[in-house]
Coordinates of C-alpha atoms in Angstrom, one line a residue:
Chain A
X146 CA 7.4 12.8 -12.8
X147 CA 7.1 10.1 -10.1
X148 CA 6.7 12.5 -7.1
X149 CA 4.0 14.4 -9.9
X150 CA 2.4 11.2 -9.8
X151 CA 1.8 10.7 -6.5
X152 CA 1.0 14.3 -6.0
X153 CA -2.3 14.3 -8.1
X154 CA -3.1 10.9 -6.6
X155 CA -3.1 12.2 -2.8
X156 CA -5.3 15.5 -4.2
X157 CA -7.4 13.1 -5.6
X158 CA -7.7 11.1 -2.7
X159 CA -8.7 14.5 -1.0
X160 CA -11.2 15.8 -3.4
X161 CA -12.6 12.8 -3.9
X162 CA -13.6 12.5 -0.2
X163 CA -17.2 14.1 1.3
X164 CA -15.2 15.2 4.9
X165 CA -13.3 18.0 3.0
X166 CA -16.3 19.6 1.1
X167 CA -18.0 20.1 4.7
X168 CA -15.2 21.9 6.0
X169 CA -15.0 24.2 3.6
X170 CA -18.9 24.3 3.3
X171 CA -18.0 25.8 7.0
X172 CA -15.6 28.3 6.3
X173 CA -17.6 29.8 3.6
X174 CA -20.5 30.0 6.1
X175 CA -18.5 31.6 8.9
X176 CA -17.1 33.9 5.9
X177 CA -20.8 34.8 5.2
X178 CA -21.5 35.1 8.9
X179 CA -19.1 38.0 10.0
X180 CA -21.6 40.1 7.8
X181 CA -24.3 39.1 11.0
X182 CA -21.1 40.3 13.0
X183 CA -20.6 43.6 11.8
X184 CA -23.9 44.8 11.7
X185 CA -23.9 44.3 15.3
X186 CA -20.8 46.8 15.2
X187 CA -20.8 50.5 14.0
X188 CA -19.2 51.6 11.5
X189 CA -16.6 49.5 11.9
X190 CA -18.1 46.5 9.8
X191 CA -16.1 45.8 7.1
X192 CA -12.9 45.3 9.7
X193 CA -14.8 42.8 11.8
X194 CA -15.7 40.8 8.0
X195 CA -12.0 41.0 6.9
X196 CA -10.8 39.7 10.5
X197 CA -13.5 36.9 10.7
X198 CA -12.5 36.4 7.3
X199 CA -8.6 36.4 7.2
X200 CA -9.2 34.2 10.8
X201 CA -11.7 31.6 8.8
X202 CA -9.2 30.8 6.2
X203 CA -6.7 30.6 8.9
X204 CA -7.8 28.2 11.2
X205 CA -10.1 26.4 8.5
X206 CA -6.6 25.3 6.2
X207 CA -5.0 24.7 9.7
X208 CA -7.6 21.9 10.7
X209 CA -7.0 20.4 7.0
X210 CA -3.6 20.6 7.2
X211 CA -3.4 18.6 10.4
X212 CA -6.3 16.4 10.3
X213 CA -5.5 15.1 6.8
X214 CA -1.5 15.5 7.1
X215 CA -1.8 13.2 10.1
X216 CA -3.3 10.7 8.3
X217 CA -1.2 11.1 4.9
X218 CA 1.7 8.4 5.7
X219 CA -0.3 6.4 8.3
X220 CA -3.3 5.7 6.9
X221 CA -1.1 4.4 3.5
X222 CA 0.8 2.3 5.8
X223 CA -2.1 1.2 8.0
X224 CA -4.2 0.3 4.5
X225 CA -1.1 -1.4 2.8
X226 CA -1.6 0.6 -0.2
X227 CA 1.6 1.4 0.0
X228 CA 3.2 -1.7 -0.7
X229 CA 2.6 -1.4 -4.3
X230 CA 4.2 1.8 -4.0
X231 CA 7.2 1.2 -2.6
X232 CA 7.9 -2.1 -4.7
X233 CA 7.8 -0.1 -7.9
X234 CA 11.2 2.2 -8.6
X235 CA 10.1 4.8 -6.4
X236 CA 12.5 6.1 -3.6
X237 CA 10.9 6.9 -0.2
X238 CA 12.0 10.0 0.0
X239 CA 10.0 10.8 -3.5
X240 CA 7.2 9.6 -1.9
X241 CA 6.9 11.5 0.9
X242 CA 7.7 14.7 -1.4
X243 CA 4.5 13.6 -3.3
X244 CA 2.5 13.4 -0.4
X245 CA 3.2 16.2 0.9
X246 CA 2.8 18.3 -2.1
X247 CA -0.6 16.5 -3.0
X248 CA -1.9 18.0 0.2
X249 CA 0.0 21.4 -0.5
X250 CA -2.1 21.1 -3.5
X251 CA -5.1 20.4 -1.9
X252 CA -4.9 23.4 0.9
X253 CA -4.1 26.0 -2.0
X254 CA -7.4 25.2 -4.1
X255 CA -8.9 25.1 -1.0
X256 CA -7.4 28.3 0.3
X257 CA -8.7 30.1 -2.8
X258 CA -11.8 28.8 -3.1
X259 CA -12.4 30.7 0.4
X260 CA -9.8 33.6 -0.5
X261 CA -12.1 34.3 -3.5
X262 CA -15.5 34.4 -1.4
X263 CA -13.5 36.6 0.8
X264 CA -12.6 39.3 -1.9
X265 CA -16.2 39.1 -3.0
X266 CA -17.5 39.9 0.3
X267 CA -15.4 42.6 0.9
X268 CA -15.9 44.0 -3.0
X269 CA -19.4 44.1 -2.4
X270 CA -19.3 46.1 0.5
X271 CA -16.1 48.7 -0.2
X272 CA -17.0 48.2 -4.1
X273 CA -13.5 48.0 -4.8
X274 CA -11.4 45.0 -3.9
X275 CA -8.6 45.1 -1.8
X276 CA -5.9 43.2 -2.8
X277 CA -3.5 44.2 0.1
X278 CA -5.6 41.0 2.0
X279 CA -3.9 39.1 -0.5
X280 CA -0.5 39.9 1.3
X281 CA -2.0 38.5 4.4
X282 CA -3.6 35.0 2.5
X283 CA 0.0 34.5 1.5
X284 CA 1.4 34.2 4.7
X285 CA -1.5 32.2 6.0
X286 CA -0.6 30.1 3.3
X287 CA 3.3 29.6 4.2
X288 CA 2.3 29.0 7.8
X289 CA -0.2 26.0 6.6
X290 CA 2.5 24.7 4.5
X291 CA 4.8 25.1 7.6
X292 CA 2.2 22.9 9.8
X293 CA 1.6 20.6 6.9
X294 CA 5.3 19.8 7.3
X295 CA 5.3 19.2 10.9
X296 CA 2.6 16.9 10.6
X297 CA 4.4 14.8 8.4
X298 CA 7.1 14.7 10.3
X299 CA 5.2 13.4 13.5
X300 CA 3.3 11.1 11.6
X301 CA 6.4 9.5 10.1
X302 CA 7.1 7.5 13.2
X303 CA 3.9 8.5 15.2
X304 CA 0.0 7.6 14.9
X305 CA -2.2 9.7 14.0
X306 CA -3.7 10.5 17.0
X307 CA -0.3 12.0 18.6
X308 CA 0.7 13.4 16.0
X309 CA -2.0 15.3 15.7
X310 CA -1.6 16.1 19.5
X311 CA 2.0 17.2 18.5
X312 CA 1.3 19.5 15.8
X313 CA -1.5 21.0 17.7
X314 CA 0.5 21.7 20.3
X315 CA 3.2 23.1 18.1
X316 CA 0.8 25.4 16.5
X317 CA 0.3 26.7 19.7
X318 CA 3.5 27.1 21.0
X319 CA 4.4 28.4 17.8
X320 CA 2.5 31.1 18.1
X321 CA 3.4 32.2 21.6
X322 CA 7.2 31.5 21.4
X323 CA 8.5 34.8 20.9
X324 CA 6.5 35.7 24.4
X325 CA 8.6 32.7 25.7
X326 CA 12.0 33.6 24.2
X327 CA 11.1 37.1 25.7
X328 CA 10.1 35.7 29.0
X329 CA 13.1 33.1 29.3
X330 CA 15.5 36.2 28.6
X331 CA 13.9 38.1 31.4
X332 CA 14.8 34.6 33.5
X333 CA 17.8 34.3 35.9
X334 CA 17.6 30.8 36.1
X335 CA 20.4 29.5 33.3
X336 CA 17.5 26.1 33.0
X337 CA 14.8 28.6 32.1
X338 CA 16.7 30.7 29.5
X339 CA 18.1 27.4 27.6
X340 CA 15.0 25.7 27.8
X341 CA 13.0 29.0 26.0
X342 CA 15.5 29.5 23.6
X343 CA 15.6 26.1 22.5
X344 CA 11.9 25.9 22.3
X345 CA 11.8 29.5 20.2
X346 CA 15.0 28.0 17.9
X347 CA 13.3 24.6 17.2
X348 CA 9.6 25.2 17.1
X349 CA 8.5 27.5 13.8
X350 CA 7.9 30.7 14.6
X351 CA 4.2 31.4 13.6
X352 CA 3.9 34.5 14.1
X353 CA 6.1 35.5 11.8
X354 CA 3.4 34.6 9.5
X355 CA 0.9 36.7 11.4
X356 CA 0.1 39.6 9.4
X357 CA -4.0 40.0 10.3
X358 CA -4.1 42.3 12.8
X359 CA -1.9 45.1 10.8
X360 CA -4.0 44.1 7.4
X361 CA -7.3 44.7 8.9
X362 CA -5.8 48.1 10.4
X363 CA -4.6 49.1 6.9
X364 CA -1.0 49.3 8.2
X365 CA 1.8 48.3 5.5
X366 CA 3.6 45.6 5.1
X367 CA 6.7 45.9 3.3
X368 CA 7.8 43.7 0.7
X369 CA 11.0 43.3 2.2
X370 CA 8.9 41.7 5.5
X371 CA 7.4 39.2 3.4
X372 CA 10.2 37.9 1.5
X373 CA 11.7 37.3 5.2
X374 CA 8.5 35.4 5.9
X375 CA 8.5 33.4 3.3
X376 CA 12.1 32.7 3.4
X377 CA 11.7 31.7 7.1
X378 CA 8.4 29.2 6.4
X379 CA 11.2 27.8 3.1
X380 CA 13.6 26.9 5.4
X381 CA 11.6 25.7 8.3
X382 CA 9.9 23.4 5.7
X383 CA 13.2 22.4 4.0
X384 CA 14.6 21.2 7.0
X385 CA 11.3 19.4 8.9
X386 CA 10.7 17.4 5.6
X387 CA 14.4 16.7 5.6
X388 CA 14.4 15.1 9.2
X389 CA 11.0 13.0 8.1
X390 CA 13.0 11.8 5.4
X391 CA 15.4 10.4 7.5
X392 CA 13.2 8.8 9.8
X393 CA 10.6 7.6 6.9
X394 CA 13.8 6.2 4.5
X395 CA 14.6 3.5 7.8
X396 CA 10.8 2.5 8.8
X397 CA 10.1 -1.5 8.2
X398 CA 6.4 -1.4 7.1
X399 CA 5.5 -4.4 8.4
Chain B
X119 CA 8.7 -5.3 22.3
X120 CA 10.1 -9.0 21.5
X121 CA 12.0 -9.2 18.6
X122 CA 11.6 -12.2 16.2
X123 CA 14.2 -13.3 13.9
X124 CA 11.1 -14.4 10.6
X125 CA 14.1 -16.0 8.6
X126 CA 17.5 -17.4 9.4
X127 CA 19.9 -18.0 6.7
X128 CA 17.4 -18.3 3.7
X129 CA 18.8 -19.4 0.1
X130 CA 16.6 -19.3 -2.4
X131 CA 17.3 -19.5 -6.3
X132 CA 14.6 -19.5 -8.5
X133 CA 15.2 -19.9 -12.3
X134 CA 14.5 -17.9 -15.1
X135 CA 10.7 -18.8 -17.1
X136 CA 9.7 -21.3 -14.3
X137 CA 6.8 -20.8 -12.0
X138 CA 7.6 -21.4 -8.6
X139 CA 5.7 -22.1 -5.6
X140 CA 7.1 -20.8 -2.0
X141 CA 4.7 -22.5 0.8
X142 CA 4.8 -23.1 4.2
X143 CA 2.6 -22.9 7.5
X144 CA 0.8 -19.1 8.5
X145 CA 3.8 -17.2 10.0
X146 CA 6.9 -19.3 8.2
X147 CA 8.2 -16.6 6.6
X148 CA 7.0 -16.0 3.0
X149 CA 5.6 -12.6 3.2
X150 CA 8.7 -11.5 4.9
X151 CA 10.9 -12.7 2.2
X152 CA 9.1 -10.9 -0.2
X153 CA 8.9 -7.9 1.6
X154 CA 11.8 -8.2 1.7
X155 CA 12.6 -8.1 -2.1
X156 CA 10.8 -5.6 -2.3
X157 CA 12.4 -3.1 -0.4
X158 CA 9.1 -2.7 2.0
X159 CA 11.1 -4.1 4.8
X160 CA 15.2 -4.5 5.7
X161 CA 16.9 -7.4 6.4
X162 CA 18.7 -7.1 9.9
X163 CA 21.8 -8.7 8.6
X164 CA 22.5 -10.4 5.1
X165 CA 21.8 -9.5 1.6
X166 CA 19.6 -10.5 -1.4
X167 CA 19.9 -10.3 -5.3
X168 CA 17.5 -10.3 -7.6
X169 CA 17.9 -11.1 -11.7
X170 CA 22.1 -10.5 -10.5
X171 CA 21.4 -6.9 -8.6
X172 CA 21.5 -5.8 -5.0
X173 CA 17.7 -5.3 -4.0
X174 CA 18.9 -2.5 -2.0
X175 CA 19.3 -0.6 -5.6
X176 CA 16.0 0.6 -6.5
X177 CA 16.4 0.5 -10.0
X178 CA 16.4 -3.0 -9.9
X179 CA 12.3 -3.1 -9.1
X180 CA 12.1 -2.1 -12.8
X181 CA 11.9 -5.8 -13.7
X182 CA 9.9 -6.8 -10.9
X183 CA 6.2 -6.9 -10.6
X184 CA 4.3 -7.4 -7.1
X185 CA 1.0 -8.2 -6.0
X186 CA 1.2 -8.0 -2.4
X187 CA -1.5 -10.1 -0.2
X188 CA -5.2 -9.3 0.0
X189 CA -6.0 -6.4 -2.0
X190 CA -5.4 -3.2 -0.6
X191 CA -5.6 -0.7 -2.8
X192 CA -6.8 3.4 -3.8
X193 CA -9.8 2.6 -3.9
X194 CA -11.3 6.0 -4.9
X195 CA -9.8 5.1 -8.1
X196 CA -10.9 3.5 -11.0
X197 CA -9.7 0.5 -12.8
X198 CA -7.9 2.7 -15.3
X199 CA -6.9 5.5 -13.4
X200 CA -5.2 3.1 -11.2
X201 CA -3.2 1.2 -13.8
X202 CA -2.4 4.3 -15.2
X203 CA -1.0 6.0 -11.7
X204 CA 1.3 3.1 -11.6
X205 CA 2.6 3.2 -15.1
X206 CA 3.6 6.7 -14.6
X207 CA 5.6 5.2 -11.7
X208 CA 7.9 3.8 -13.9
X209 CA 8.3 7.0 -15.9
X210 CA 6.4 5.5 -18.8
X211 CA 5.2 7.8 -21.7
X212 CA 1.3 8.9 -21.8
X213 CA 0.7 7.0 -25.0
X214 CA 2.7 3.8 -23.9
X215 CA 0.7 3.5 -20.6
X216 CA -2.3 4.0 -22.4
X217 CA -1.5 1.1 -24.6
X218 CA -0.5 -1.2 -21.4
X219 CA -3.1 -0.1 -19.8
X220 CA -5.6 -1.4 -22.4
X221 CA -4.1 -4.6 -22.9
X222 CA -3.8 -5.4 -19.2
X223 CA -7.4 -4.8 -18.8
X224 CA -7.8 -7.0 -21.6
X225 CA -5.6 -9.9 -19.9
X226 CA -7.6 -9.7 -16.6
X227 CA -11.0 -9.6 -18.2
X228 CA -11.8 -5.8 -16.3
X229 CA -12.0 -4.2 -19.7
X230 CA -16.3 -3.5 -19.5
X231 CA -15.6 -2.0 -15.7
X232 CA -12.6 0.3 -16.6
X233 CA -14.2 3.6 -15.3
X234 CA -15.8 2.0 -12.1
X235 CA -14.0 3.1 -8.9
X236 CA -12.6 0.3 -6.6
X237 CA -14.1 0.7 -3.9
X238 CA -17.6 -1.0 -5.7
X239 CA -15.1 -4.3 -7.0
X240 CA -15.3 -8.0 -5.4
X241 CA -12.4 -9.7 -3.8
X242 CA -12.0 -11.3 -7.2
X243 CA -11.8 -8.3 -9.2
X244 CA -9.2 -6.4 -6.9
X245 CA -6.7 -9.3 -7.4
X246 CA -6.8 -9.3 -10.7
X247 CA -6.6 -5.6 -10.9
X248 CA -3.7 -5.9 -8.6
X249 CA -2.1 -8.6 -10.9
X250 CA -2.7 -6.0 -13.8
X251 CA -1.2 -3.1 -11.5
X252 CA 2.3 -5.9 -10.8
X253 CA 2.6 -6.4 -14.9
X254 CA 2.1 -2.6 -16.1
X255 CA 6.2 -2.6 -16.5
X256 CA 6.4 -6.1 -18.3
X257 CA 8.1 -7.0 -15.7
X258 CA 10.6 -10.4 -16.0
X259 CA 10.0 -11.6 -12.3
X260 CA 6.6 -11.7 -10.6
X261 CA 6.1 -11.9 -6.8
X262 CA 2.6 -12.7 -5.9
X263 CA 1.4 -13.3 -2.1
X264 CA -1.1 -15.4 -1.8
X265 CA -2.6 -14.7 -5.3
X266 CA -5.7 -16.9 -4.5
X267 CA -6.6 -15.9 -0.7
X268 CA -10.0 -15.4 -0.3
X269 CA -11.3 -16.3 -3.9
X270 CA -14.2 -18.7 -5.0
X271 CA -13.8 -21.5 -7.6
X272 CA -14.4 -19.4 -10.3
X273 CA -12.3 -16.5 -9.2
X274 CA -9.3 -19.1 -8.8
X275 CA -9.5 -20.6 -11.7
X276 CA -9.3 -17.0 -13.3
X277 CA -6.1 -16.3 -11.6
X278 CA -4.6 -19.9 -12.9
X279 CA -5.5 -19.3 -15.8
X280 CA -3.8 -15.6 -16.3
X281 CA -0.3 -17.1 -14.1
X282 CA -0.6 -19.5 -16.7
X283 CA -0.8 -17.6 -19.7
X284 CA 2.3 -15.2 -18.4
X285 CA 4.5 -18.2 -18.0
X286 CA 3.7 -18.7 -21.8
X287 CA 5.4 -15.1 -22.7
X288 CA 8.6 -16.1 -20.7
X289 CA 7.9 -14.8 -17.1
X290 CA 9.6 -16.2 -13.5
X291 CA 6.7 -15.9 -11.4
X292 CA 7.2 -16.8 -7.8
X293 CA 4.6 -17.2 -5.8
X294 CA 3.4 -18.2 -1.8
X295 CA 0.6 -19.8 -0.9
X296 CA -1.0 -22.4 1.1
X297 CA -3.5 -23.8 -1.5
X298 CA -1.6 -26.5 -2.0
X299 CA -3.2 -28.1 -4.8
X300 CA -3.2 -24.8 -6.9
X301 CA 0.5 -24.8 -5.8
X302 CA 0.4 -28.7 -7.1
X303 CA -1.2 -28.0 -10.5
X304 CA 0.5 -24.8 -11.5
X305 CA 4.1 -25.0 -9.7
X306 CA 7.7 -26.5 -12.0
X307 CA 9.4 -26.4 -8.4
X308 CA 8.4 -25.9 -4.8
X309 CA 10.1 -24.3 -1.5
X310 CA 8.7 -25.4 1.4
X311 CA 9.5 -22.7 4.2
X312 CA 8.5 -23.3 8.1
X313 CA 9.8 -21.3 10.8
X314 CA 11.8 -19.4 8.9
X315 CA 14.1 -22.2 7.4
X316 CA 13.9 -23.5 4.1
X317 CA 13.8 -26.8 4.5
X318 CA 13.0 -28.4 1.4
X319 CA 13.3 -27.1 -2.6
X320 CA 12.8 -29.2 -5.9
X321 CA 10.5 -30.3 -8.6
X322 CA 6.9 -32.1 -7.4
X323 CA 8.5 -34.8 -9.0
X324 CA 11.2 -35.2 -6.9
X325 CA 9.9 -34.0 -3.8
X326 CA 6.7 -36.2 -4.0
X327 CA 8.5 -39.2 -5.8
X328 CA 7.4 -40.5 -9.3
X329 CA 6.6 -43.6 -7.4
X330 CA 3.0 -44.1 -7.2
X331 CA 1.5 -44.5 -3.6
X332 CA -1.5 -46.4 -4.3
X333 CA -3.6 -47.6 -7.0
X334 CA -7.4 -47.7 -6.8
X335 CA -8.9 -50.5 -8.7
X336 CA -12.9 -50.4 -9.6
X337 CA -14.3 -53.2 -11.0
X338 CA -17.7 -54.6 -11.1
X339 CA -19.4 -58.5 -11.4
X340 CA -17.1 -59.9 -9.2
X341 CA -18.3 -63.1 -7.6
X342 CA -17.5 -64.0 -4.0
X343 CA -15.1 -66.3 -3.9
X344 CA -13.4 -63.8 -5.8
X345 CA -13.5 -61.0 -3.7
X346 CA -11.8 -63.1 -1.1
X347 CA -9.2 -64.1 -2.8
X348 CA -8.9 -60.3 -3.4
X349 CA -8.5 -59.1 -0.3
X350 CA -5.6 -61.1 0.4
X351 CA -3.8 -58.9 -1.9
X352 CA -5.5 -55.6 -1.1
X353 CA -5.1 -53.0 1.0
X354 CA -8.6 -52.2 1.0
X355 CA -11.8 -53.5 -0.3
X356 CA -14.9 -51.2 -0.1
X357 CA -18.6 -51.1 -2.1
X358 CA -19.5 -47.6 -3.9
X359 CA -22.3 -47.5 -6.0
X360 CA -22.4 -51.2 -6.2
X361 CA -19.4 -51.4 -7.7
X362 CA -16.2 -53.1 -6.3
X363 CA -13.3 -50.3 -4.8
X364 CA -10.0 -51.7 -4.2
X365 CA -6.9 -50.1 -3.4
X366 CA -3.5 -52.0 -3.5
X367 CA 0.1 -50.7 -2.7
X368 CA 2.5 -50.9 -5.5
X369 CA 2.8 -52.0 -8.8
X370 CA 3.2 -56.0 -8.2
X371 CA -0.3 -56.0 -5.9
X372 CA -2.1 -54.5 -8.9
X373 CA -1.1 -56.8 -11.6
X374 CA -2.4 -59.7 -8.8
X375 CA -5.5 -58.1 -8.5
X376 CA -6.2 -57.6 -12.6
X377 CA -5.0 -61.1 -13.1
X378 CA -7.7 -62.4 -10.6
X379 CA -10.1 -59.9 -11.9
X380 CA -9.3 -61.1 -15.5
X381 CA -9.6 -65.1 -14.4
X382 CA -12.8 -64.5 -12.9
X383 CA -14.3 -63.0 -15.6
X384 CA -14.8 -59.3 -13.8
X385 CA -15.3 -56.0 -15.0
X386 CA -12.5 -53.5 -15.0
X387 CA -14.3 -50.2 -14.9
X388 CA -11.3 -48.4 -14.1
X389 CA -7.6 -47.5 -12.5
X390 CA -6.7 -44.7 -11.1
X391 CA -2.7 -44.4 -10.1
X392 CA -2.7 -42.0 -6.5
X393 CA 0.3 -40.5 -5.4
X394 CA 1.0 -38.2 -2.0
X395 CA -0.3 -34.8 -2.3
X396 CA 1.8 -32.1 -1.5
X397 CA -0.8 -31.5 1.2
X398 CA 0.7 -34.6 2.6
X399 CA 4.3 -34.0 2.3
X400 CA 4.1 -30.6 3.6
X401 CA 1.9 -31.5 7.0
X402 CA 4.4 -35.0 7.2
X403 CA 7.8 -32.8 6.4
X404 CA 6.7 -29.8 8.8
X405 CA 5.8 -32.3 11.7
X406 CA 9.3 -33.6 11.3
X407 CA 11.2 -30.4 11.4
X408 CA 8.9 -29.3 14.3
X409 CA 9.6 -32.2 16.4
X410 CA 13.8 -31.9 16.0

């Protein structure tokens, strides 16, 4: 009930503010765009609009995710709001839950907002819509959530501008650390090895959640792969919002 | 990064259905105190109780209303979506937040502006929203932080007047500031806090002292031989408005000064008994502790 509560008052916060709408005023655009893109192509145009597409959403809900998660804690801190907050029977750890989910919240209206201009695109030019991009939204969506989480954590003892720094940074690595658990492996040097493996073992493994490329190409997915997925981005979550607990449950807001 | 110990060894008791002022100097300590109490900051050693109950137990902030200083709040909400966000806060039912909700707006006077966000409110109107949001759980102790920062005439007097009317249903309402003589007019007891010590608590009465300072005498037709004989008793003699201003120390110089008045056929216009301010006390007591 108390978490709810602060859940529909960080989406509010969100829909309520101008900075979102132009983002996904952008996506949709750059949705609408790849149609430009694959007329250039032959024949191949409807791959090129599902991978603008499937990218759009992507990096789209990963620039919201980061640039408001950042802010989430901070900017309640910075502003004092929540001092009110915290002196009612609220525990801190309740608040951050609500926070977090409020953006959660947030990112999947916003995902399907620009998951349904998607499926129209692609109904409109196959005349049948193709729900195994669906499959692929999904996972997009459990690797914002995943970022979302991370970016709380930072900003639970960071500002904003690191953290968002941080999580960029993790995004990126996450996304290339199976290359560097594969590399490290290859490695003789004992320093190398550790240092990978650590890296691959502590950061989220995003490409996990990377399912484009085989969508697009009409390969399948199994069931039983996404389930892993989505059990991965579960406990990778669990854990990250469990450590910002920690740290949030000892700050002094001063 | 240096640390600073804000408070050593504080003991403060304030008693149930009394409204009690907590002033000091900028940077003495009060808002850490009540940050304190309110779970927004941790003490690094010691412990504090409020109504009987360790603060560190959140349940406790069930009886506690805050109004933290200068208004900071959602303001992409309005007036009664905000009231209402903190009433579900305490787990209150939809219709009994409702009911709150309109009553509080009632008490503040926000009633006509309830779907306005607060973002387009004055200074005035955000504290007294934010008095509204610390009372939503009829709460039986009130911490407000400098309740009348920042506020004109009017808005201060609106503020009084609510503290005042929420002493009348029973509440202990603590509150800092360094208006002193809103403190003087509205406070049973004062704590005066500088440098983190507590160094003085008690009534205005006793801190101040019944006894009067000074009386200020103004008469009028007063012949000069007469006003000599006056100032041997006054303190001081001045001329406002063509009238006659004197002021004498204690009670024995002012019956001297009526009885001469009264001899020489003068006018008493009128008598005004002054005693220290707590403006005075505070800046004399402070400069004291200071100096040790």
């Amino acid at each position: 009930m108390k978490i709810r509560a602060i859940m529909i008052n960080t989406f509010r916060e969100a829909i309520r503010d101008k900075v979102l709408y132009s983002l996904l005023f952008f996506a949709l655009l750059m949705i609408g765009g790849s149609i430009l893109l694959g007329r250039l192509t032959i024949g191949e145009n409807i791959k090129i609009i599902k991978d603008m597409g499937l990218a759009s959403i992507s990096i789209f809900g990963m620039l919201i995710a980061i640039f408001v998660g950042i802010g989430l804690v901070y900017k309640e801190i910075d502003k004092k709001t929540i001092y009110t907050v915290i002196a009612k029977p609220v525990h801190r750890y309740q608040f951050l839950l609500g926070k977090y989910l409020g953006l959660i919240l947030t990112l999947l209206v916003e995902v399907a907002i620009m998951s349904f201009g998607l499926l129209l695109l692609v109904l409109s030019y196959e005349g049948h819509a193709e729900l195994s991009i669906l499959k692929a939204i999904l996972l997009i969506f459990f690797e914002l959530m995943t970022i979302t989480a991370v970016a709380i954590l930072f900003s639970s003892f960071s500002t904003p501008i690191l953290s968002g720094l941080f999580t960029l940074a993790v995004y990126i690595v996450g996304h290339l650390s199976r290359d560097l658990l594969a590399f490290g492996a290859k490695s003789e040097n004992a320093m190398i090895k550790y240092s990978t493996a650590f890296i691959y073992y502590s950061l989220p493994n995003l490409d996990n959640f990377n399912i484009k490329g085989k969508i697009v190409h009409q390969a399948l997915v199994s069931w039983e792969y996404l389930s892993f997925a989505m059990l991965y981005g579960v406990l990778y979550i669990s854990i990250t919002l469990l450590l910002s607990m920690v740290i949030f449950q000892k700050r002094d807001f001063r | 990064m240096k640390k600073v110990s804000a408070l050593h060894n504080l003991n403060l008791e304030v008693e149930e259905g009394e409204i009690f002022g907590y002033v000091g100097p900028n940077g003495a300590g009060k808002t850490t105190t009540l940050k304190i109490l309110t779970g927004l900051i941790y003490p690094t050693s010691g412990n504090a109780w409020i109504l009987g109950r360790d603060i560190r137990d959140v349940a406790i902030k069930k009886d506690i209303g805050f109004l933290p200083e200068g208004p900071y709040f959602y303001d992409y909400l309005t007036a009664k979506e905000f009231l209402y966000f903190y009433g579900q806060l305490f787990g209150m039912r939809k219709r009994e937040i409702e009911k709150k909700v309109g009553e509080l707006l009632d008490l503040v006077e926000l009633r006509h502006v309830k779907d306005i966000q607060l973002r387009r409110f004055s200074k005035g109107m955000l504290q007294r929203i934010g008095i509204a949001q610390a009372l939503i759980n009829d709460p039986k102790l009130l911490l407000l932080d400098e309740p009348m920062s920042g506020l004109d005439p009017i808005g201060r007097a609106k503020i009084k007047e609510i503290i005042l009317q929420l002493k009348e249903t029973g509440k202990t309402i603590l509150f800092s500031s360094h208006i002193l003589s809103d403190v003087e007019m509205l406070c049973d007891r004062v704590g005066i806090l500088t440098q983190g010590r507590l160094i003085d608590v008690g009534s205005l009465d006793t801190l101040l002292g019944s006894g009067i300072k000074s009386i200020e005498i103004v008469t009028s037709h007063i012949a000069k031989d007469t006003l000599r004989e006056i100032e041997t008793v006054a303190e001081k003699v001045t001329l406002r408005d063509e009238k006659l201003v004197i002021v004498v120390n204690g009670e024995e110089d002012k019956d001297r000064v009526l009885g001469i008045i009264n001899r020489n056929n003068g006018r008493l216009i009128s008598l005004t008994p002054g005693r220290k301010t707590l403006e005075e006390y505070l800046v004399e007591k402070v400069n004291r502790e200071v100096a040790l």
